[in-house]
PDB file of C-alpha atoms in Angstrom:
ATOM      1  CA  SER A   1     112.832 106.772  95.352  1.00 85.00           C
ATOM      2  CA  GLN A   2     115.690 104.379  95.853  1.00 86.00           C
ATOM      3  CA  THR A   3     118.655 104.230  93.518  1.00 92.00           C
ATOM      4  CA  ILE A   4     121.802 102.149  93.376  1.00 95.00           C
ATOM      5  CA  HIS A   5     125.065 103.365  91.917  1.00 95.00           C
ATOM      6  CA  GLN A   6     127.913 101.128  90.919  1.00 95.00           C
ATOM      7  CA  TRP A   7     131.207 102.185  89.406  1.00 92.00           C
ATOM      8  CA  PRO A   8     133.246 102.015  87.331  1.00 93.00           C
ATOM      9  CA  ALA A   9     131.279 100.554  84.441  1.00 93.00           C
ATOM     10  CA  THR A  10     134.362  98.980  82.884  1.00 95.00           C
ATOM     11  CA  LEU A  11     137.816  98.304  84.255  1.00 96.00           C
ATOM     12  CA  VAL A  12     140.937  96.775  82.771  1.00 97.00           C
ATOM     13  CA  GLN A  13     143.572  95.782  85.288  1.00 97.00           C
ATOM     14  CA  PRO A  14     146.863  93.883  85.072  1.00 97.00           C
ATOM     15  CA  VAL A  15     147.331  90.633  86.943  1.00 97.00           C
ATOM     16  CA  GLY A  16     148.619  91.272  90.453  1.00 97.00           C
ATOM     17  CA  SER A  17     147.167  94.763  90.741  1.00 97.00           C
ATOM     18  CA  PRO A  18     144.672  95.749  93.464  1.00 97.00           C
ATOM     19  CA  LEU A  19     140.944  96.186  92.947  1.00 96.00           C
ATOM     20  CA  SER A  20     138.302  98.396  94.470  1.00 96.00           C
ATOM     21  CA  LEU A  21     134.731  98.449  93.210  1.00 97.00           C
ATOM     22  CA  GLU A  22     132.231 100.661  94.951  1.00 96.00           C
ATOM     23  CA  CYS A  23     128.484 100.502  95.302  1.00 97.00           C
ATOM     24  CA  THR A  24     126.195 102.970  97.031  1.00 97.00           C
ATOM     25  CA  VAL A  25     122.462 102.978  97.627  1.00 96.00           C
ATOM     26  CA  GLU A  26     120.325 106.078  98.057  1.00 95.00           C
ATOM     27  CA  GLY A  27     116.829 106.585  99.338  1.00 93.00           C
ATOM     28  CA  THR A  28     116.709 103.793 101.889  1.00 91.00           C
ATOM     29  CA  SER A  29     118.323 102.880 105.177  1.00 90.00           C
ATOM     30  CA  ASN A  30     119.772  99.662 106.521  1.00 91.00           C
ATOM     31  CA  PRO A  31     119.549  97.790 103.226  1.00 92.00           C
ATOM     32  CA  ASN A  32     120.849  94.294 102.701  1.00 92.00           C
ATOM     33  CA  LEU A  33     123.713  94.531 100.229  1.00 94.00           C
ATOM     34  CA  TYR A  34     125.112  91.935  97.839  1.00 94.00           C
ATOM     35  CA  TRP A  35     128.024  91.392  95.462  1.00 95.00           C
ATOM     36  CA  TYR A  36     127.529  88.940  92.634  1.00 94.00           C
ATOM     37  CA  ARG A  37     129.804  87.803  89.834  1.00 94.00           C
ATOM     38  CA  GLN A  38     128.475  86.787  86.458  1.00 91.00           C
ATOM     39  CA  ALA A  39     130.806  84.832  84.200  1.00 81.00           C
ATOM     40  CA  ALA A  40     130.389  84.863  80.440  1.00 76.00           C
ATOM     41  CA  GLY A  41     126.952  86.492  80.594  1.00 63.00           C
ATOM     42  CA  ARG A  42     125.363  83.577  82.370  1.00 79.00           C
ATOM     43  CA  GLY A  43     124.538  82.461  85.872  1.00 84.00           C
ATOM     44  CA  LEU A  44     125.141  84.577  88.938  1.00 90.00           C
ATOM     45  CA  GLN A  45     127.408  83.593  91.777  1.00 90.00           C
ATOM     46  CA  LEU A  46     126.836  85.246  95.127  1.00 91.00           C
ATOM     47  CA  LEU A  47     130.162  86.451  96.492  1.00 94.00           C
ATOM     48  CA  PHE A  48     129.274  88.455  99.604  1.00 93.00           C
ATOM     49  CA  TYR A  49     126.266  89.810 101.382  1.00 90.00           C
ATOM     50  CA  SER A  50     125.833  92.182 104.266  1.00 92.00           C
ATOM     51  CA  VAL A  51     122.925  92.835 106.603  1.00 89.00           C
ATOM     52  CA  GLY A  52     124.569  95.775 108.390  1.00 90.00           C
ATOM     53  CA  ILE A  53     127.668  97.918 108.807  1.00 92.00           C
ATOM     54  CA  GLY A  54     130.726  95.761 109.304  1.00 89.00           C
ATOM     55  CA  GLN A  55     128.721  92.555 108.866  1.00 90.00           C
ATOM     56  CA  ILE A  56     129.962  90.605 105.868  1.00 91.00           C
ATOM     57  CA  SER A  57     129.138  87.047 104.919  1.00 89.00           C
ATOM     58  CA  SER A  58     131.252  85.292 102.323  1.00 88.00           C
ATOM     59  CA  GLU A  59     129.675  82.649 100.193  1.00 83.00           C
ATOM     60  CA  VAL A  60     132.759  81.304  98.443  1.00 80.00           C
ATOM     61  CA  PRO A  61     136.477  81.353  99.351  1.00 67.00           C
ATOM     62  CA  GLN A  62     138.415  83.401  96.858  1.00 80.00           C
ATOM     63  CA  ASN A  63     140.778  86.183  96.124  1.00 89.00           C
ATOM     64  CA  LEU A  64     138.238  88.871  96.934  1.00 94.00           C
ATOM     65  CA  SER A  65     137.000  90.630 100.044  1.00 95.00           C
ATOM     66  CA  ALA A  66     134.159  92.991 100.833  1.00 96.00           C
ATOM     67  CA  SER A  67     133.625  95.788 103.301  1.00 96.00           C
ATOM     68  CA  ARG A  68     130.712  97.919 104.395  1.00 96.00           C
ATOM     69  CA  PRO A  69     132.150 101.044 106.004  1.00 95.00           C
ATOM     70  CA  GLN A  70     128.841 102.921 105.910  1.00 95.00           C
ATOM     71  CA  ASP A  71     125.210 101.874 105.958  1.00 95.00           C
ATOM     72  CA  ARG A  72     124.683 102.323 102.227  1.00 95.00           C
ATOM     73  CA  GLN A  73     128.175 101.682 100.907  1.00 96.00           C
ATOM     74  CA  PHE A  74     129.519  98.324  99.850  1.00 97.00           C
ATOM     75  CA  ILE A  75     133.031  97.834  98.519  1.00 97.00           C
ATOM     76  CA  LEU A  76     134.537  94.854  96.732  1.00 97.00           C
ATOM     77  CA  SER A  77     138.322  94.583  96.933  1.00 96.00           C
ATOM     78  CA  SER A  78     141.300  92.490  96.059  1.00 96.00           C
ATOM     79  CA  LYS A  79     144.940  92.904  96.976  1.00 95.00           C
ATOM     80  CA  LYS A  80     146.205  91.043  93.905  1.00 96.00           C
ATOM     81  CA  LEU A  81     143.993  90.272  90.954  1.00 96.00           C
ATOM     82  CA  LEU A  82     144.112  86.946  89.151  1.00 95.00           C
ATOM     83  CA  LEU A  83     143.142  86.225  85.574  1.00 94.00           C
ATOM     84  CA  SER A  84     140.221  84.222  86.907  1.00 91.00           C
ATOM     85  CA  ASP A  85     138.814  87.340  88.576  1.00 93.00           C
ATOM     86  CA  SER A  86     137.660  88.628  85.200  1.00 93.00           C
ATOM     87  CA  GLY A  87     133.916  88.893  84.910  1.00 93.00           C
ATOM     88  CA  PHE A  88     130.854  91.055  85.281  1.00 93.00           C
ATOM     89  CA  TYR A  89     130.349  92.200  88.867  1.00 95.00           C
ATOM     90  CA  LEU A  90     126.942  93.202  90.082  1.00 95.00           C
ATOM     91  CA  CYS A  91     125.964  94.966  93.259  1.00 96.00           C
ATOM     92  CA  ALA A  92     122.417  94.594  94.545  1.00 95.00           C
ATOM     93  CA  TRP A  93     120.299  95.619  97.507  1.00 94.00           C
ATOM     94  CA  SER A  94     117.085  94.500  99.157  1.00 91.00           C
ATOM     95  CA  PRO A  95     115.089  96.111 101.959  1.00 88.00           C
ATOM     96  CA  GLY A  96     116.569  95.649 105.393  1.00 75.00           C
ATOM     97  CA  GLN A  97     115.039  93.048 107.655  1.00 67.00           C
ATOM     98  CA  ALA A  98     113.875  91.529 104.411  1.00 59.00           C
ATOM     99  CA  SER A  99     112.162  88.247 104.293  1.00 62.00           C
ATOM    100  CA  ALA A 100     112.753  85.795 101.492  1.00 62.00           C
ATOM    101  CA  ASN A 101     109.991  87.272  99.358  1.00 68.00           C
ATOM    102  CA  GLU A 102     111.699  90.612  98.843  1.00 79.00           C
ATOM    103  CA  LYS A 103     113.082  91.333  95.411  1.00 88.00           C
ATOM    104  CA  LEU A 104     116.612  92.470  94.656  1.00 92.00           C
ATOM    105  CA  PHE A 105     117.502  95.744  92.978  1.00 94.00           C
ATOM    106  CA  PHE A 106     120.641  95.566  90.874  1.00 95.00           C
ATOM    107  CA  GLY A 107     123.236  98.085  89.861  1.00 95.00           C
ATOM    108  CA  SER A 108     124.295  98.375  86.241  1.00 93.00           C
ATOM    109  CA  GLY A 109     127.400  96.265  86.749  1.00 93.00           C
ATOM    110  CA  THR A 110     131.173  96.517  86.302  1.00 95.00           C
ATOM    111  CA  GLN A 111     132.899  94.616  83.517  1.00 94.00           C
ATOM    112  CA  LEU A 112     136.330  93.682  84.882  1.00 95.00           C
ATOM    113  CA  SER A 113     139.026  92.404  82.559  1.00 96.00           C
ATOM    114  CA  VAL A 114     142.230  91.173  84.132  1.00 96.00           C
ATOM    115  CA  LEU A 115     145.060  90.944  81.614  1.00 96.00           C
TER     116      LEU A 115
ATOM    117  CA  ALA B   1     121.529  69.801  97.238  1.00 81.00           C
ATOM    118  CA  GLN B   2     119.223  72.610  96.246  1.00 86.00           C
ATOM    119  CA  SER B   3     119.209  73.498  92.574  1.00 91.00           C
ATOM    120  CA  VAL B   4     117.370  75.183  89.746  1.00 94.00           C
ATOM    121  CA  ALA B   5     117.359  74.153  86.098  1.00 96.00           C
ATOM    122  CA  GLN B   6     116.668  76.211  83.024  1.00 96.00           C
ATOM    123  CA  PRO B   7     116.918  73.418  80.480  1.00 96.00           C
ATOM    124  CA  GLU B   8     117.027  75.624  77.398  1.00 96.00           C
ATOM    125  CA  ASP B   9     120.165  77.579  76.780  1.00 95.00           C
ATOM    126  CA  GLN B  10     118.376  79.592  74.104  1.00 97.00           C
ATOM    127  CA  VAL B  11     114.778  80.024  72.965  1.00 98.00           C
ATOM    128  CA  ASN B  12     113.917  81.424  69.535  1.00 98.00           C
ATOM    129  CA  VAL B  13     110.445  82.798  68.909  1.00 98.00           C
ATOM    130  CA  ALA B  14     108.924  84.781  66.078  1.00 98.00           C
ATOM    131  CA  GLU B  15     107.487  88.154  66.978  1.00 98.00           C
ATOM    132  CA  GLY B  16     103.803  87.918  67.829  1.00 97.00           C
ATOM    133  CA  ASN B  17     103.990  84.261  68.821  1.00 98.00           C
ATOM    134  CA  PRO B  18     103.602  83.047  72.399  1.00 98.00           C
ATOM    135  CA  LEU B  19     106.751  82.276  74.312  1.00 98.00           C
ATOM    136  CA  THR B  20     107.661  79.979  77.199  1.00 98.00           C
ATOM    137  CA  VAL B  21     110.909  79.904  79.145  1.00 98.00           C
ATOM    138  CA  LYS B  22     111.146  76.843  81.340  1.00 98.00           C
ATOM    139  CA  CYS B  23     112.317  76.540  84.931  1.00 98.00           C
ATOM    140  CA  THR B  24     112.282  73.625  87.347  1.00 97.00           C
ATOM    141  CA  TYR B  25     113.711  73.576  90.830  1.00 96.00           C
ATOM    142  CA  SER B  26     114.673  71.319  93.673  1.00 94.00           C
ATOM    143  CA  VAL B  27     114.423  73.258  96.926  1.00 91.00           C
ATOM    144  CA  SER B  28     113.236  72.086 100.317  1.00 86.00           C
ATOM    145  CA  GLY B  29     110.097  73.518 101.792  1.00 85.00           C
ATOM    146  CA  ASN B  30     107.984  76.044  99.930  1.00 86.00           C
ATOM    147  CA  PRO B  31     110.393  78.442  98.272  1.00 90.00           C
ATOM    148  CA  TYR B  32     109.512  81.799  96.887  1.00 92.00           C
ATOM    149  CA  LEU B  33     110.092  81.935  93.143  1.00 95.00           C
ATOM    150  CA  PHE B  34     111.417  84.814  91.078  1.00 95.00           C
ATOM    151  CA  TRP B  35     112.092  85.712  87.468  1.00 97.00           C
ATOM    152  CA  TYR B  36     114.589  88.386  86.499  1.00 97.00           C
ATOM    153  CA  VAL B  37     115.554  89.778  83.094  1.00 97.00           C
ATOM    154  CA  GLN B  38     118.920  91.101  81.970  1.00 95.00           C
ATOM    155  CA  TYR B  39     119.378  93.261  78.906  1.00 91.00           C
ATOM    156  CA  PRO B  40     122.849  93.342  77.273  1.00 85.00           C
ATOM    157  CA  ASN B  41     125.577  94.816  79.492  1.00 78.00           C
ATOM    158  CA  ARG B  42     123.104  95.768  82.177  1.00 83.00           C
ATOM    159  CA  GLY B  43     122.121  94.694  85.632  1.00 85.00           C
ATOM    160  CA  LEU B  44     119.172  92.438  86.293  1.00 92.00           C
ATOM    161  CA  GLN B  45     115.616  93.676  86.621  1.00 95.00           C
ATOM    162  CA  PHE B  46     112.847  92.033  88.600  1.00 95.00           C
ATOM    163  CA  LEU B  47     109.991  90.634  86.481  1.00 96.00           C
ATOM    164  CA  LEU B  48     107.701  88.790  88.862  1.00 96.00           C
ATOM    165  CA  LYS B  49     107.521  86.550  91.896  1.00 94.00           C
ATOM    166  CA  TYR B  50     105.370  83.827  93.374  1.00 94.00           C
ATOM    167  CA  ILE B  51     104.814  83.720  97.103  1.00 90.00           C
ATOM    168  CA  THR B  52     101.486  82.001  97.601  1.00 88.00           C
ATOM    169  CA  GLY B  53      97.981  81.897  96.211  1.00 89.00           C
ATOM    170  CA  ASP B  54      97.013  81.881  92.541  1.00 91.00           C
ATOM    171  CA  ASN B  55      99.320  79.697  90.487  1.00 93.00           C
ATOM    172  CA  LEU B  56      99.396  82.223  87.651  1.00 96.00           C
ATOM    173  CA  VAL B  57     101.441  85.270  88.511  1.00 96.00           C
ATOM    174  CA  LYS B  58     101.439  88.405  86.403  1.00 96.00           C
ATOM    175  CA  GLY B  59     104.475  90.634  86.158  1.00 95.00           C
ATOM    176  CA  SER B  60     106.132  93.424  84.243  1.00 93.00           C
ATOM    177  CA  TYR B  61     106.110  93.920  80.456  1.00 93.00           C
ATOM    178  CA  GLY B  62     103.169  91.536  79.956  1.00 96.00           C
ATOM    179  CA  PHE B  63     104.982  88.506  81.316  1.00 97.00           C
ATOM    180  CA  GLU B  64     103.371  85.911  83.525  1.00 97.00           C
ATOM    181  CA  ALA B  65     104.548  82.714  85.145  1.00 98.00           C
ATOM    182  CA  GLU B  66     102.767  79.518  86.072  1.00 97.00           C
ATOM    183  CA  PHE B  67     103.606  77.757  89.295  1.00 96.00           C
ATOM    184  CA  ASN B  68     103.154  73.983  89.355  1.00 96.00           C
ATOM    185  CA  LYS B  69     103.842  72.479  92.753  1.00 93.00           C
ATOM    186  CA  SER B  70     103.655  68.828  91.707  1.00 94.00           C
ATOM    187  CA  GLN B  71     106.152  69.386  88.912  1.00 95.00           C
ATOM    188  CA  THR B  72     108.205  71.928  90.892  1.00 95.00           C
ATOM    189  CA  SER B  73     108.164  74.189  87.890  1.00 97.00           C
ATOM    190  CA  PHE B  74     107.774  77.917  87.381  1.00 98.00           C
ATOM    191  CA  HIS B  75     107.658  78.568  83.643  1.00 98.00           C
ATOM    192  CA  LEU B  76     107.729  82.100  82.302  1.00 98.00           C
ATOM    193  CA  LYS B  77     105.226  82.940  79.585  1.00 98.00           C
ATOM    194  CA  LYS B  78     104.019  85.733  77.369  1.00 98.00           C
ATOM    195  CA  PRO B  79     101.082  85.507  74.950  1.00 97.00           C
ATOM    196  CA  SER B  80     102.643  87.614  72.200  1.00 97.00           C
ATOM    197  CA  ALA B  81     106.389  88.187  71.975  1.00 97.00           C
ATOM    198  CA  LEU B  82     108.011  91.493  71.073  1.00 97.00           C
ATOM    199  CA  VAL B  83     111.465  91.991  69.571  1.00 96.00           C
ATOM    200  CA  SER B  84     112.259  94.107  72.629  1.00 95.00           C
ATOM    201  CA  ASP B  85     111.732  91.033  74.833  1.00 96.00           C
ATOM    202  CA  SER B  86     115.043  89.661  73.564  1.00 96.00           C
ATOM    203  CA  ALA B  87     117.230  89.339  76.629  1.00 96.00           C
ATOM    204  CA  LEU B  88     118.624  86.895  79.173  1.00 96.00           C
ATOM    205  CA  TYR B  89     116.090  85.494  81.645  1.00 97.00           C
ATOM    206  CA  PHE B  90     116.884  84.051  85.048  1.00 97.00           C
ATOM    207  CA  CYS B  91     114.760  81.885  87.285  1.00 96.00           C
ATOM    208  CA  ALA B  92     115.652  82.104  90.981  1.00 95.00           C
ATOM    209  CA  PRO B  93     113.949  80.256  93.814  1.00 94.00           C
ATOM    210  CA  SER B  94     114.813  81.187  97.365  1.00 87.00           C
ATOM    211  CA  SER B  95     116.790  78.685  99.364  1.00 80.00           C
ATOM    212  CA  SER B  96     116.212  77.538 102.906  1.00 68.00           C
ATOM    213  CA  ASN B  97     118.485  80.327 104.205  1.00 69.00           C
ATOM    214  CA  TYR B  98     116.618  82.938 102.168  1.00 69.00           C
ATOM    215  CA  GLN B  99     119.336  83.385  99.559  1.00 82.00           C
ATOM    216  CA  LEU B 100     118.396  83.090  95.918  1.00 89.00           C
ATOM    217  CA  ILE B 101     119.504  80.118  93.854  1.00 91.00           C
ATOM    218  CA  TRP B 102     120.198  81.325  90.336  1.00 92.00           C
ATOM    219  CA  GLY B 103     119.576  79.381  87.188  1.00 90.00           C
ATOM    220  CA  ALA B 104     122.122  79.517  84.386  1.00 92.00           C
ATOM    221  CA  GLY B 105     119.841  81.764  82.382  1.00 95.00           C
ATOM    222  CA  THR B 106     117.977  81.351  79.109  1.00 97.00           C
ATOM    223  CA  LYS B 107     118.720  83.596  76.176  1.00 96.00           C
ATOM    224  CA  LEU B 108     115.479  84.633  74.521  1.00 97.00           C
ATOM    225  CA  ILE B 109     115.676  85.751  70.910  1.00 97.00           C
ATOM    226  CA  ILE B 110     112.614  87.242  69.286  1.00 97.00           C
ATOM    227  CA  LYS B 111     112.854  87.475  65.513  1.00 96.00           C
ATOM    228  CA  PRO B 112     110.846  90.042  63.547  1.00 94.00           C
TER     229      PRO B 112
END
């Protein structure tokens, strides 16, 4: 069966420090991968998605970047965190070559606090 | 612009009563429609989806949703609420480029 791992679960970082959040998927190949941010326990904002290794699409301009160095690994990074980067970050995957009717599978999330 | 509305920020229901969480959308074409649930400090879980066919879709945990094309609505329902149903519920139609459009979420509180 497929599983998705996301870590760390919580992270407290000072303003201006770098960030690296990692997400890995097991039990499937060539998944579509996503990074979302959820502010204040409400709506989700799609940050990045990837349909293959090295293929990253950014939905909003911001202080963050994403990379996909391996088929089932998706990394969210920042060189210098801002206060506004605080939030709940969610990684998700869907089957590769997915059509619009495929559901997303979410990781358990990372609560990032920038102080 | 494509959008989805969950008009109720919070819904309070007594245990054992029926519940409805509302969702309306404005998306071109015939979008696929999804409901997800989020328990505190957790990721989202898929509940159900509408693609085509019967307007009443059944999903996980006894939930169902009714698709109404003329009203562009996809309300989530359950005949008898449980305290364990308390969570945050998201409606998400698919956009024209196959990405999901997320509602702001509705907090469902089931009181014993």
